[in-house]
Amino acid sequence: ELYRYFDRILCVSEETRQHNFSLLRKYYVSDEQTGTIRNTIDVEKMTIVKEAAKNVIEINGERFFPLGLVPSKKTPTVEIKALNSPSSGKITFVTMGRFSDEKNHAMLLHAFAQVCEKRSDVQLYILGEGPLWNETVKLVKTLKLTETVFLPGFTSMAVNFLNECDCFVLPSKYEGQPMVLLEALALDKAIIATDIPGSRSLLKGGYGHMTPEQ
């Protein structure tokens, strides 16, 4: 109801602008109110991430990826929060985002379960936290994916971890213009995303595989 009081209504992609316009035009004063300003990323940072040596620590023959530093509550030290590094010889998929309905993690897990029925050389990492965390953990167990799906939680090193994986997956039901897709593109990752306006605006032209949102 407040849109009529603003001079400009801006979206982060042309596809999102058109989608919003088709649904919300009754709240606009005129078509000329709408416009587009695209999101962008820190290209220099992404170049550093892409060209950096692998962020892997080896301890007793096992390889770990550092997710961040955690101050110890018991001693004046800092602990390293780490995750088992993506296995060599495996095709590693990763997604990141809030554990909430619009991110569609349940659909992704059901789809990945079908992949696991046909292949044993795949792994999936879901980075993030949110209100559907417990439900997602239960679904991983129900689908018997505990050996192939990993939920390490939130990490400030998410982009660095993305660089360790083979393919980025974005199963969202809706997005404006996903920054993480820009980051995946900058890191030359293979991409699978649901065919929604925000993702379509970045991947049209063959930059990723689009699949129907279910």
Tab-separated table of C-alpha atoms in Angstrom:
chain	number	residue	atom	x	y	z
A	1	GLU	CA	0.000	0.000	0.000
A	2	LEU	CA	2.974	2.352	0.517
A	3	TYR	CA	4.405	1.959	-2.988
A	4	ARG	CA	2.319	4.863	-4.314
A	5	TYR	CA	4.164	7.290	-2.037
A	6	PHE	CA	7.614	6.580	-3.528
A	7	ASP	CA	9.172	8.093	-6.635
A	8	ARG	CA	10.971	4.911	-7.668
A	9	ILE	CA	10.486	1.190	-6.981
A	10	LEU	CA	13.706	-0.647	-7.771
A	11	CYS	CA	14.400	-4.350	-8.237
A	12	VAL	CA	17.703	-6.222	-8.465
A	13	SER	CA	17.050	-7.777	-11.882
A	14	GLU	CA	14.862	-7.107	-14.909
A	15	GLU	CA	13.172	-10.491	-14.549
A	16	THR	CA	12.308	-9.735	-10.923
A	17	ARG	CA	11.010	-6.293	-11.917
A	18	GLN	CA	8.700	-7.819	-14.508
A	19	HIS	CA	7.520	-10.493	-12.067
A	20	ASN	CA	6.812	-7.962	-9.314
A	21	PHE	CA	5.090	-5.652	-11.768
A	22	SER	CA	2.723	-8.415	-12.884
A	23	LEU	CA	1.712	-9.104	-9.276
A	24	LEU	CA	1.851	-5.654	-7.666
A	25	ARG	CA	1.010	-3.138	-10.400
A	26	LYS	CA	-2.285	-2.249	-8.739
A	27	TYR	CA	-0.241	-0.588	-5.977
A	28	TYR	CA	1.840	1.539	-8.370
A	29	VAL	CA	1.006	5.070	-9.482
A	30	SER	CA	2.511	4.462	-12.930
A	31	ASP	CA	4.706	2.050	-14.866
A	32	GLU	CA	7.509	4.643	-14.852
A	33	GLN	CA	8.021	4.119	-11.112
A	34	THR	CA	9.782	0.798	-11.639
A	35	GLY	CA	13.442	0.305	-12.449
A	36	THR	CA	16.395	-2.036	-11.985
A	37	ILE	CA	19.714	-1.799	-10.156
A	38	ARG	CA	21.634	-5.065	-10.283
A	39	ASN	CA	23.423	-6.584	-7.315
A	40	THR	CA	27.154	-6.959	-7.659
A	41	ILE	CA	29.974	-8.665	-5.777
A	42	ASP	CA	33.521	-7.884	-4.700
A	43	VAL	CA	35.339	-9.191	-7.777
A	44	GLU	CA	38.771	-8.647	-6.226
A	45	LYS	CA	37.822	-10.787	-3.221
A	46	MET	CA	36.494	-13.555	-5.458
A	47	THR	CA	39.706	-13.507	-7.502
A	48	ILE	CA	41.731	-13.972	-4.308
A	49	VAL	CA	39.508	-16.878	-3.232
A	50	LYS	CA	39.743	-18.495	-6.654
A	51	GLU	CA	43.514	-18.216	-6.913
A	52	ALA	CA	44.293	-19.098	-3.291
A	53	ALA	CA	45.812	-22.434	-2.390
A	54	LYS	CA	43.362	-25.026	-1.108
A	55	ASN	CA	42.283	-24.163	2.431
A	56	VAL	CA	42.819	-27.665	3.768
A	57	ILE	CA	44.475	-28.769	7.010
A	58	GLU	CA	45.816	-32.333	7.291
A	59	ILE	CA	45.806	-33.963	10.744
A	60	ASN	CA	46.817	-37.598	11.272
A	61	GLY	CA	46.197	-38.369	7.621
A	62	GLU	CA	42.718	-36.804	7.570
A	63	ARG	CA	41.928	-33.650	5.605
A	64	PHE	CA	39.849	-30.870	7.182
A	65	PHE	CA	38.507	-27.555	5.947
A	66	PRO	CA	38.619	-24.719	8.534
A	67	LEU	CA	35.215	-23.085	8.980
A	68	GLY	CA	36.390	-20.372	11.361
A	69	LEU	CA	37.944	-19.592	14.712
A	70	VAL	CA	35.993	-20.052	17.945
A	71	PRO	CA	37.205	-18.530	21.268
A	72	SER	CA	37.434	-21.222	23.931
A	73	LYS	CA	35.071	-20.762	26.895
A	74	LYS	CA	37.348	-22.672	29.273
A	75	THR	CA	40.860	-21.525	28.403
A	76	PRO	CA	42.440	-18.341	26.920
A	77	THR	CA	42.846	-20.000	23.522
A	78	VAL	CA	41.157	-20.051	20.141
A	79	GLU	CA	39.796	-23.267	18.684
A	80	ILE	CA	39.483	-24.053	14.989
A	81	LYS	CA	36.022	-25.120	13.851
A	82	ALA	CA	36.589	-27.520	10.966
A	83	LEU	CA	34.750	-29.889	8.653
A	84	ASN	CA	35.983	-32.978	6.886
A	85	SER	CA	37.230	-31.730	3.521
A	86	PRO	CA	35.244	-32.774	0.432
A	87	SER	CA	36.472	-36.239	-0.491
A	88	SER	CA	38.703	-36.610	-3.508
A	89	GLY	CA	37.097	-38.877	-6.072
A	90	LYS	CA	33.622	-37.675	-5.088
A	91	ILE	CA	31.402	-35.237	-6.983
A	92	THR	CA	30.695	-32.581	-4.377
A	93	PHE	CA	27.557	-30.442	-4.415
A	94	VAL	CA	27.040	-27.469	-2.103
A	95	THR	CA	24.293	-25.006	-1.298
A	96	MET	CA	24.191	-22.247	1.287
A	97	GLY	CA	21.403	-20.220	2.806
A	98	ARG	CA	18.980	-19.845	5.663
A	99	PHE	CA	17.119	-23.007	6.705
A	100	SER	CA	13.650	-21.695	5.861
A	101	ASP	CA	10.814	-22.703	3.545
A	102	GLU	CA	11.720	-20.484	0.588
A	103	LYS	CA	15.186	-22.070	0.338
A	104	ASN	CA	13.487	-25.392	-0.459
A	105	HIS	CA	16.037	-27.699	1.174
A	106	ALA	CA	13.459	-30.488	1.508
A	107	MET	CA	12.999	-30.662	-2.265
A	108	LEU	CA	16.781	-30.696	-2.719
A	109	LEU	CA	17.180	-33.603	-0.299
A	110	HIS	CA	14.456	-35.659	-1.987
A	111	ALA	CA	16.111	-35.011	-5.355
A	112	PHE	CA	19.549	-35.877	-3.993
A	113	ALA	CA	18.197	-39.134	-2.562
A	114	GLN	CA	17.258	-40.124	-6.111
A	115	VAL	CA	20.778	-39.285	-7.286
A	116	CYS	CA	22.236	-41.456	-4.510
A	117	GLU	CA	20.157	-44.412	-5.688
A	118	LYS	CA	22.056	-44.284	-8.990
A	119	ARG	CA	25.515	-43.109	-7.886
A	120	SER	CA	27.735	-43.716	-4.887
A	121	ASP	CA	30.340	-41.064	-5.732
A	122	VAL	CA	28.381	-37.952	-4.653
A	123	GLN	CA	28.275	-35.722	-1.565
A	124	LEU	CA	26.095	-32.743	-0.631
A	125	TYR	CA	26.926	-29.935	1.824
A	126	ILE	CA	24.237	-27.534	3.072
A	127	LEU	CA	25.746	-24.499	4.815
A	128	GLY	CA	23.652	-22.252	7.035
A	129	GLU	CA	21.299	-22.110	9.998
A	130	GLY	CA	17.632	-21.245	10.510
A	131	PRO	CA	14.206	-22.242	11.874
A	132	LEU	CA	13.932	-25.444	9.795
A	133	TRP	CA	17.267	-26.838	10.983
A	134	ASN	CA	15.792	-29.651	13.116
A	135	GLU	CA	13.304	-30.650	10.411
A	136	THR	CA	16.122	-30.792	7.871
A	137	VAL	CA	18.291	-32.969	10.117
A	138	LYS	CA	15.351	-35.360	10.608
A	139	LEU	CA	14.734	-35.530	6.853
A	140	VAL	CA	18.390	-36.375	6.201
A	141	LYS	CA	18.031	-39.312	8.612
A	142	THR	CA	14.652	-40.375	7.197
A	143	LEU	CA	16.057	-40.461	3.656
A	144	LYS	CA	19.133	-42.357	4.930
A	145	LEU	CA	21.524	-39.711	3.675
A	146	THR	CA	23.684	-39.292	6.781
A	147	GLU	CA	26.728	-40.715	4.974
A	148	THR	CA	26.422	-38.404	1.975
A	149	VAL	CA	24.770	-35.162	3.219
A	150	PHE	CA	26.549	-32.856	5.672
A	151	LEU	CA	25.087	-29.897	7.611
A	152	PRO	CA	28.028	-27.979	9.139
A	153	GLY	CA	25.989	-24.906	10.098
A	154	PHE	CA	26.966	-21.286	9.520
A	155	THR	CA	30.498	-20.289	8.556
A	156	SER	CA	32.146	-17.040	7.532
A	157	MET	CA	34.265	-19.179	5.175
A	158	ALA	CA	31.303	-20.245	3.026
A	159	VAL	CA	32.672	-18.815	-0.220
A	160	ASN	CA	36.034	-20.459	0.397
A	161	PHE	CA	34.271	-23.771	0.968
A	162	LEU	CA	32.272	-23.263	-2.220
A	163	ASN	CA	35.595	-23.028	-4.025
A	164	GLU	CA	36.450	-26.553	-2.776
A	165	CYS	CA	33.315	-28.107	-4.302
A	166	ASP	CA	32.372	-29.075	-7.849
A	167	CYS	CA	28.815	-27.823	-8.238
A	168	PHE	CA	26.644	-25.179	-6.575
A	169	VAL	CA	22.926	-25.920	-6.210
A	170	LEU	CA	20.216	-23.316	-5.554
A	171	PRO	CA	16.789	-24.962	-5.025
A	172	SER	CA	14.984	-21.766	-3.890
A	173	LYS	CA	11.277	-21.189	-4.473
A	174	TYR	CA	11.966	-17.478	-5.017
A	175	GLU	CA	14.910	-15.070	-4.983
A	176	GLY	CA	15.538	-11.458	-5.982
A	177	GLN	CA	18.959	-11.800	-7.560
A	178	PRO	CA	20.993	-14.375	-5.610
A	179	MET	CA	24.419	-13.017	-4.658
A	180	VAL	CA	25.672	-16.555	-4.125
A	181	LEU	CA	24.996	-17.352	-7.794
A	182	LEU	CA	27.236	-14.448	-8.773
A	183	GLU	CA	29.915	-15.839	-6.468
A	184	ALA	CA	29.567	-19.340	-7.922
A	185	LEU	CA	29.848	-17.927	-11.437
A	186	ALA	CA	32.943	-15.936	-10.461
A	187	LEU	CA	34.523	-19.158	-9.168
A	188	ASP	CA	33.697	-21.007	-12.432
A	189	LYS	CA	31.501	-23.556	-10.671
A	190	ALA	CA	28.921	-25.732	-12.365
A	191	ILE	CA	25.453	-24.546	-11.278
A	192	ILE	CA	22.039	-26.176	-10.921
A	193	ALA	CA	19.149	-23.866	-9.963
A	194	THR	CA	15.384	-23.832	-9.956
A	195	ASP	CA	13.864	-21.899	-12.840
A	196	ILE	CA	12.715	-18.775	-10.975
A	197	PRO	CA	13.018	-15.152	-12.172
A	198	GLY	CA	15.933	-14.183	-9.922
A	199	SER	CA	18.087	-17.137	-10.946
A	200	ARG	CA	16.995	-17.058	-14.584
A	201	SER	CA	18.259	-13.479	-14.892
A	202	LEU	CA	21.807	-14.639	-14.145
A	203	LEU	CA	21.906	-18.045	-15.820
A	204	LYS	CA	20.150	-17.366	-19.112
A	205	GLY	CA	22.451	-18.008	-22.025
A	206	GLY	CA	23.679	-21.373	-20.749
A	207	TYR	CA	25.568	-20.369	-17.605
A	208	GLY	CA	23.877	-23.072	-15.531
A	209	HIS	CA	21.279	-25.822	-15.609
A	210	MET	CA	17.741	-24.694	-14.812
A	211	THR	CA	15.235	-27.158	-13.389
A	212	PRO	CA	11.508	-26.662	-12.578
A	213	GLU	CA	10.745	-25.648	-8.987
A	214	GLN	CA	8.715	-28.371	-7.282
